[in-house]
PDB file of C-alpha atoms and ligand atoms in Angstrom:
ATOM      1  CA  UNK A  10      22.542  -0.073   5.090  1.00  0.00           C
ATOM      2  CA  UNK A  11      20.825   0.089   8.590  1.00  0.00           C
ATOM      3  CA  UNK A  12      16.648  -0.187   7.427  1.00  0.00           C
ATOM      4  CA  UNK A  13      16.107   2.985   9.341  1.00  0.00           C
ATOM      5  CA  UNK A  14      18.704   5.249   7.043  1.00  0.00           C
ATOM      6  CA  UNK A  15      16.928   3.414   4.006  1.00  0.00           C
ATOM      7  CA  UNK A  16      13.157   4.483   5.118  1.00  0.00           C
ATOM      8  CA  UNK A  17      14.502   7.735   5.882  1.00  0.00           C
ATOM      9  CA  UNK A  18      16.225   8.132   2.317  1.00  0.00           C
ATOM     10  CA  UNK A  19      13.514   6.238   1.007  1.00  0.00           C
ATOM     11  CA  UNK A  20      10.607   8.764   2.484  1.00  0.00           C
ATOM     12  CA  UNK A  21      12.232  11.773   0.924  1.00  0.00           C
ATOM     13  CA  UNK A  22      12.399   9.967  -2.470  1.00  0.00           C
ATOM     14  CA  UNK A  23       8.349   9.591  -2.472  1.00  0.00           C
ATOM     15  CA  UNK A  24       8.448  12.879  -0.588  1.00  0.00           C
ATOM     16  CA  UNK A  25       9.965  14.506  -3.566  1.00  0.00           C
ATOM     17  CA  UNK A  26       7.586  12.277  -6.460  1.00  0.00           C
ATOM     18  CA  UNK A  27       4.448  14.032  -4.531  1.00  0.00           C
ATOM     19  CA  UNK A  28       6.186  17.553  -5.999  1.00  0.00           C
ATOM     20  CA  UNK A  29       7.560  16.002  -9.281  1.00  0.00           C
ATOM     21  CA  UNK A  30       4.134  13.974 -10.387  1.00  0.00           C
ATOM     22  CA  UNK A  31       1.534  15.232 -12.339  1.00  0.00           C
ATOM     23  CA  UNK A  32      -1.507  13.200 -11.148  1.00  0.00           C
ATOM     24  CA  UNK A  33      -2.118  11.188  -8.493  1.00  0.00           C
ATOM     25  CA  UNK A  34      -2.025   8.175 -10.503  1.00  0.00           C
ATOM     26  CA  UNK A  35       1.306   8.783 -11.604  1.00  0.00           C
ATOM     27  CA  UNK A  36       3.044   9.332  -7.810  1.00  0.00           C
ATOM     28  CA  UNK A  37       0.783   5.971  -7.354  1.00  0.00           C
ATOM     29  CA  UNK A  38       2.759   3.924  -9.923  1.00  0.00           C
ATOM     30  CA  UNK A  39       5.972   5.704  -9.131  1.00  0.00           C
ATOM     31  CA  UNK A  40       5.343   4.867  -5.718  1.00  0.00           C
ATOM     32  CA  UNK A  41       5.129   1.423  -6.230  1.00  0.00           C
ATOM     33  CA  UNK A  42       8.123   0.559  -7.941  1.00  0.00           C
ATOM     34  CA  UNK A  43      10.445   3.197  -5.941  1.00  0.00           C
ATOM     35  CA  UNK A  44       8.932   0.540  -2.950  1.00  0.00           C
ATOM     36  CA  UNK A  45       9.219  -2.381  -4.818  1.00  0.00           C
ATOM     37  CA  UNK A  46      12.990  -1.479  -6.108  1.00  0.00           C
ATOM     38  CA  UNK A  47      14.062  -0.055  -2.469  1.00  0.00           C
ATOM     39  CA  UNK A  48      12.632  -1.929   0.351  1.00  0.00           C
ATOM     40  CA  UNK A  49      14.111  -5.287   0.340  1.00  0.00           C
ATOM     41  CA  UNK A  50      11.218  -7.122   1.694  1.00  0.00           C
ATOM     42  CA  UNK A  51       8.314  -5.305  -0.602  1.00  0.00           C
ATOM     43  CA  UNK A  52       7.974  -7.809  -2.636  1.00  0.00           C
ATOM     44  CA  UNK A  53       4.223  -6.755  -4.112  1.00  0.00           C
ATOM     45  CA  UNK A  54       3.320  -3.076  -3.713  1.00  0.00           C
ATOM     46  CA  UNK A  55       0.138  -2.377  -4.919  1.00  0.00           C
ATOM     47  CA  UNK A  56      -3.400   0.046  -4.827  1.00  0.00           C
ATOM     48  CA  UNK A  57      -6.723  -0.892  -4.746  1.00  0.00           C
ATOM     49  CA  UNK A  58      -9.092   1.794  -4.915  1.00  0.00           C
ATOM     50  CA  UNK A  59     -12.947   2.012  -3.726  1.00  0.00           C
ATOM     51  CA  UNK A  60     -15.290   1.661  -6.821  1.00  0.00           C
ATOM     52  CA  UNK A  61     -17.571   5.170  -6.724  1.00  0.00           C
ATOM     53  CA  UNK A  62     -20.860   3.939  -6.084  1.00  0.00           C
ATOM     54  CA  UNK A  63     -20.224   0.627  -5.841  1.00  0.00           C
ATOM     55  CA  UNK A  64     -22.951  -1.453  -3.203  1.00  0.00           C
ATOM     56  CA  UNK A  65     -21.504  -3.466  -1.538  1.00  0.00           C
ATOM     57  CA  UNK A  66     -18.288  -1.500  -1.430  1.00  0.00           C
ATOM     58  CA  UNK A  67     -15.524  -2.764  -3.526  1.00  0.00           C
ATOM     59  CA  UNK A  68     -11.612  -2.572  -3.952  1.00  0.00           C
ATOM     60  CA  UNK A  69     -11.068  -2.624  -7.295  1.00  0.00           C
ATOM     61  CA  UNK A  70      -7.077  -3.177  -7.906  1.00  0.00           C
ATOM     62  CA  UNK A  71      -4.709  -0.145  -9.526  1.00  0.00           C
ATOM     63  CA  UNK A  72      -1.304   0.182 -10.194  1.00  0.00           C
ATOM     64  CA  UNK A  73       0.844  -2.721  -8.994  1.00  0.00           C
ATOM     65  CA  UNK A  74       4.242  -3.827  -9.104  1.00  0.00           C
ATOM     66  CA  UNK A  75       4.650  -7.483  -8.115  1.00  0.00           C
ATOM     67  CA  UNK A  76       3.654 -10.942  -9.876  1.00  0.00           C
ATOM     68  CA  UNK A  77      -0.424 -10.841 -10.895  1.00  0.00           C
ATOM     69  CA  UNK A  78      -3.216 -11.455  -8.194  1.00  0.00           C
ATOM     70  CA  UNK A  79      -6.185 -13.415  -8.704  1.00  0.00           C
ATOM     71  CA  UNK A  80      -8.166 -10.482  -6.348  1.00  0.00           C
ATOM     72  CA  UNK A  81      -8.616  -7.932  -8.573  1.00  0.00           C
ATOM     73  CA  UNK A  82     -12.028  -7.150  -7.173  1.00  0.00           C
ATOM     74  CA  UNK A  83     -12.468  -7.384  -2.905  1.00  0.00           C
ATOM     75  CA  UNK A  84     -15.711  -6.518  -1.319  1.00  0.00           C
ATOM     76  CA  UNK A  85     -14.604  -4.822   1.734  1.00  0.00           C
ATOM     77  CA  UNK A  86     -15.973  -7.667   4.052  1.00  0.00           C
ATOM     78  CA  UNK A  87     -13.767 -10.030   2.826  1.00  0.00           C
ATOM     79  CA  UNK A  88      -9.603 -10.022   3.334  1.00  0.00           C
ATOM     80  CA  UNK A  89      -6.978  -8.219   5.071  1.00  0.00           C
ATOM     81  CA  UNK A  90      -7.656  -5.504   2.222  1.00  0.00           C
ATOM     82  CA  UNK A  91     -11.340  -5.358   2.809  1.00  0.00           C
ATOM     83  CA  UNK A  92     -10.795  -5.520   6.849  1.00  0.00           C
ATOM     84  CA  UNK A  93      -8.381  -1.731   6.623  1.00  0.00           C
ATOM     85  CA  UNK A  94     -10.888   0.037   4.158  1.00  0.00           C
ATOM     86  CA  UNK A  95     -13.582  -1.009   6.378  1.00  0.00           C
ATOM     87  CA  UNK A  96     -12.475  -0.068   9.290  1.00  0.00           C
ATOM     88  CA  UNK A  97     -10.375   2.834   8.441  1.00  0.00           C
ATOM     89  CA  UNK A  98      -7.025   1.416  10.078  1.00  0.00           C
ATOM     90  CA  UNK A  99      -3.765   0.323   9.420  1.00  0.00           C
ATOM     91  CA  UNK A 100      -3.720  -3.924   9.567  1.00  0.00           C
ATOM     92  CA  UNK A 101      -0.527  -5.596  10.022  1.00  0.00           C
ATOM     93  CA  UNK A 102      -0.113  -9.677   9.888  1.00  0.00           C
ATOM     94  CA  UNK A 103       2.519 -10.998  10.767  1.00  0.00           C
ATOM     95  CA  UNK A 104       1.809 -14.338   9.522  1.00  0.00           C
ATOM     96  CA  UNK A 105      -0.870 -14.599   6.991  1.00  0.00           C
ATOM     97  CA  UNK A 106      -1.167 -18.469   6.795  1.00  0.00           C
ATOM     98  CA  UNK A 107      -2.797 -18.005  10.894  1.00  0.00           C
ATOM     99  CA  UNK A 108      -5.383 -15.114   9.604  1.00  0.00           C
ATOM    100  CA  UNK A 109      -8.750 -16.332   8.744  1.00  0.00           C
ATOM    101  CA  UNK A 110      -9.415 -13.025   6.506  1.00  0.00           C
ATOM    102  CA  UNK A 111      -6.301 -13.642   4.096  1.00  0.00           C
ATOM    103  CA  UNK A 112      -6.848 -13.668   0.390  1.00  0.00           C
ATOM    104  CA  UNK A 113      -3.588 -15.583  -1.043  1.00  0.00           C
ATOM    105  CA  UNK A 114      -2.353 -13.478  -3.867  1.00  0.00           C
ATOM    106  CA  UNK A 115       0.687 -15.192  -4.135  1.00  0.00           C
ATOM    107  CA  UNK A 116       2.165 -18.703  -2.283  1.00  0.00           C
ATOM    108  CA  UNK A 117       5.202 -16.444  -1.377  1.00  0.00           C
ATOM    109  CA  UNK A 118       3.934 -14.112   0.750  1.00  0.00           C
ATOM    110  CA  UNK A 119       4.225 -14.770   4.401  1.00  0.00           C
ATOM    111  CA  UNK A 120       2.847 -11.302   6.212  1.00  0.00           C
ATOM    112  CA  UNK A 121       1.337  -8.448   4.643  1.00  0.00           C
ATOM    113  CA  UNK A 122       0.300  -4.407   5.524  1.00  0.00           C
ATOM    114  CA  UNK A 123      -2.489  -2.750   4.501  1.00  0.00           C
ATOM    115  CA  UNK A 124      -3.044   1.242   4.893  1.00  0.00           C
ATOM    116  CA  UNK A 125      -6.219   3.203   3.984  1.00  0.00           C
ATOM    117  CA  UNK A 126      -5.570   6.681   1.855  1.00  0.00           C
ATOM    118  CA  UNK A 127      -8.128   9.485   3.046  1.00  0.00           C
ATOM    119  CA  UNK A 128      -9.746  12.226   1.222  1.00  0.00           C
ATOM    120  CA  UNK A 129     -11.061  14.629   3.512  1.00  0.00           C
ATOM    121  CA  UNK A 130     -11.803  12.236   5.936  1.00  0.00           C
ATOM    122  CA  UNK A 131     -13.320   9.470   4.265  1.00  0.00           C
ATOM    123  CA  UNK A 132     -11.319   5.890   3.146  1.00  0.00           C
ATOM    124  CA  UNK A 133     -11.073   6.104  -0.633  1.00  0.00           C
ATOM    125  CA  UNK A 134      -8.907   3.278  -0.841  1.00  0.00           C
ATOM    126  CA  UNK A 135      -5.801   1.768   0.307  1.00  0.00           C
ATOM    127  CA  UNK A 136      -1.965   0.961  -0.052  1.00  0.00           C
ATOM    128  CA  UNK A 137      -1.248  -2.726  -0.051  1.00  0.00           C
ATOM    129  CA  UNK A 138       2.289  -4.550   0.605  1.00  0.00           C
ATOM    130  CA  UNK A 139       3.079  -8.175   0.789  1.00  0.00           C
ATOM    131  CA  UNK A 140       6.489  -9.774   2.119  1.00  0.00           C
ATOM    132  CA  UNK A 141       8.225 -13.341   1.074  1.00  0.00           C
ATOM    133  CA  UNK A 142       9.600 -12.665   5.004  1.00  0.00           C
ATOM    134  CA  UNK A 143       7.315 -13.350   7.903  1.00  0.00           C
ATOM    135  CA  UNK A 144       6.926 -10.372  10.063  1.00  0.00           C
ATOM    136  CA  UNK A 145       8.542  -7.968   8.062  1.00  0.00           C
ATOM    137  CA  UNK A 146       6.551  -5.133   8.616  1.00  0.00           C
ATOM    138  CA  UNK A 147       8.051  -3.305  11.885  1.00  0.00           C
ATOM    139  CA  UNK A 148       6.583  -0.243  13.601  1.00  0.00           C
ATOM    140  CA  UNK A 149       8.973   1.956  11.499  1.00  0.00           C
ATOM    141  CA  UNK A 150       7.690   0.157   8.499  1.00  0.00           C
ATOM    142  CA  UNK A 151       3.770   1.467   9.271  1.00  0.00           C
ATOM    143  CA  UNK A 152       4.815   4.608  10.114  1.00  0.00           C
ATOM    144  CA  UNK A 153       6.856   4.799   6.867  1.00  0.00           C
ATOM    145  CA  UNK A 154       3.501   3.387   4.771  1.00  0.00           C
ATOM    146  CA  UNK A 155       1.088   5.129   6.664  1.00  0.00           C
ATOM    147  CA  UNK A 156       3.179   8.368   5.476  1.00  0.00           C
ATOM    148  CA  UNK A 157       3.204   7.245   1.996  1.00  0.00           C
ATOM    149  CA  UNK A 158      -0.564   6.811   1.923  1.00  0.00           C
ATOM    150  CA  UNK A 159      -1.090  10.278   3.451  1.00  0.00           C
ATOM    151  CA  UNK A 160       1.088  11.820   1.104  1.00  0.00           C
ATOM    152  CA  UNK A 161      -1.427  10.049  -1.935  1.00  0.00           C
ATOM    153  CA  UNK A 162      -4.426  10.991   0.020  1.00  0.00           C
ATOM    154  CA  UNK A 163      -2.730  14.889  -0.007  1.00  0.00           C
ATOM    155  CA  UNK A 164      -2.511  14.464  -4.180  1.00  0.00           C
ATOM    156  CA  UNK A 165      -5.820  13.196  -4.889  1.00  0.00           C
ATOM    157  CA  UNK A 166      -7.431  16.053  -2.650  1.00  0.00           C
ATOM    158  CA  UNK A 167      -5.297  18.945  -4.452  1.00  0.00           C
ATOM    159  CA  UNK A 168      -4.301  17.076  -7.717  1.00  0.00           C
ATOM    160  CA  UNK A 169      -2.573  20.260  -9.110  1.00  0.00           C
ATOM    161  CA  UNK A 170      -0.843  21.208  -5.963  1.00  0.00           C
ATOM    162  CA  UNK A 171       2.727  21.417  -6.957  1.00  0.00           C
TER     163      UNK A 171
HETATM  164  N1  SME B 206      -4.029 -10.574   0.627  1.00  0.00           N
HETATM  165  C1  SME B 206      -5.047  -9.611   0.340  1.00  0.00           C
HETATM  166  C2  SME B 206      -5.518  -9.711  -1.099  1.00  0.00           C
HETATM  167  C3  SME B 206      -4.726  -8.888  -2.048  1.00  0.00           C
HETATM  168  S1  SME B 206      -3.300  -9.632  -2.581  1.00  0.00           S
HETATM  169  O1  SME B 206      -2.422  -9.756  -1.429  1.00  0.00           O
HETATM  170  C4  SME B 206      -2.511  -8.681  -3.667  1.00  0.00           C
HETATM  171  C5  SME B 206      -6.194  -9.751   1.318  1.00  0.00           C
HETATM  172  O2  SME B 206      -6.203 -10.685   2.107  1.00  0.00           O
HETATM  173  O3  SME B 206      -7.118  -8.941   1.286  1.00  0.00           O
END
């Protein structure tokens, strides 16, 4: 299947788990293993989530799908993770073993995408895939995260919005 037709079937599936969820915790986990099972090169899909209060700031990891990560705390000036909630973008590497920031998680992975989730307006925390393949996050692919983490960031601002 062309990748295209698969992130278009694939967005209505998460499209449809923002109506059929409860809680935003719930699309989160279902999230991550409807990416983890359907995109080929998602090989960790995961959360992390800025602790309330927290100084310095800090990711603290949620719901995952993937083999376990040593970082299950990131301050956000440290890491690819820490570098997106910080700055309120979208970071793409296409080869993490040339990136300075990178936190190995995992030996495997060879590029990574991170995407901050907004509640009215302000980072709250972020969606973060890793890839065994280098480069394997296209421009379709952020548009096709960056979606996903809106559609969280939609949940946790009207949690009973069905
Ligand atoms: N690689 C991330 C750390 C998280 S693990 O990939 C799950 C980073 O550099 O911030």
């Amino acid at each position: 299947m062309p990748v295209e037709t698969r992130i278009d079937e694939v967005r209505q599936q998460v499209d449809a788990l923002s109506i059929t969820t409860q809680t935003a915790h719930e699309l989160m986990e279902q999230m991550c293993k409807l990416l983890h099972d359907r995109m080929l090169k998602y090989n960790w899909v995961g959360f992390y989530m800025l602790e309330p209060g927290s100084n310095p700031p800090m990711l603290v990891l949620g719901t995952f799908v993937g083999a376990m990560t040593p970082h299950t705390r990131i301050p956000v000036d440290q890491g690819i993770c820490g570098a997106a909630a910080a700055s309120g973008h979208t970071v793409v590497v296409d080869d993490v073993s040339k990136d300075s920031r990178y936190l190995a998680c995992s030996l495997e992975t060879k590029s990574e995408i991170v995407v901050p989730i907004f509640v009215h307006g302000k980072v709250v925390g972020e969606i973060d895939i890793d890839s065994h393949f280098p480069a394997a996050f296209s421009g379709e692919d952020k548009r096709f995260v960056q979606h996903c983490a809106e559609v969280v960031g939609k949940k946790l601002e009207k949690p009973a919005a069905r």
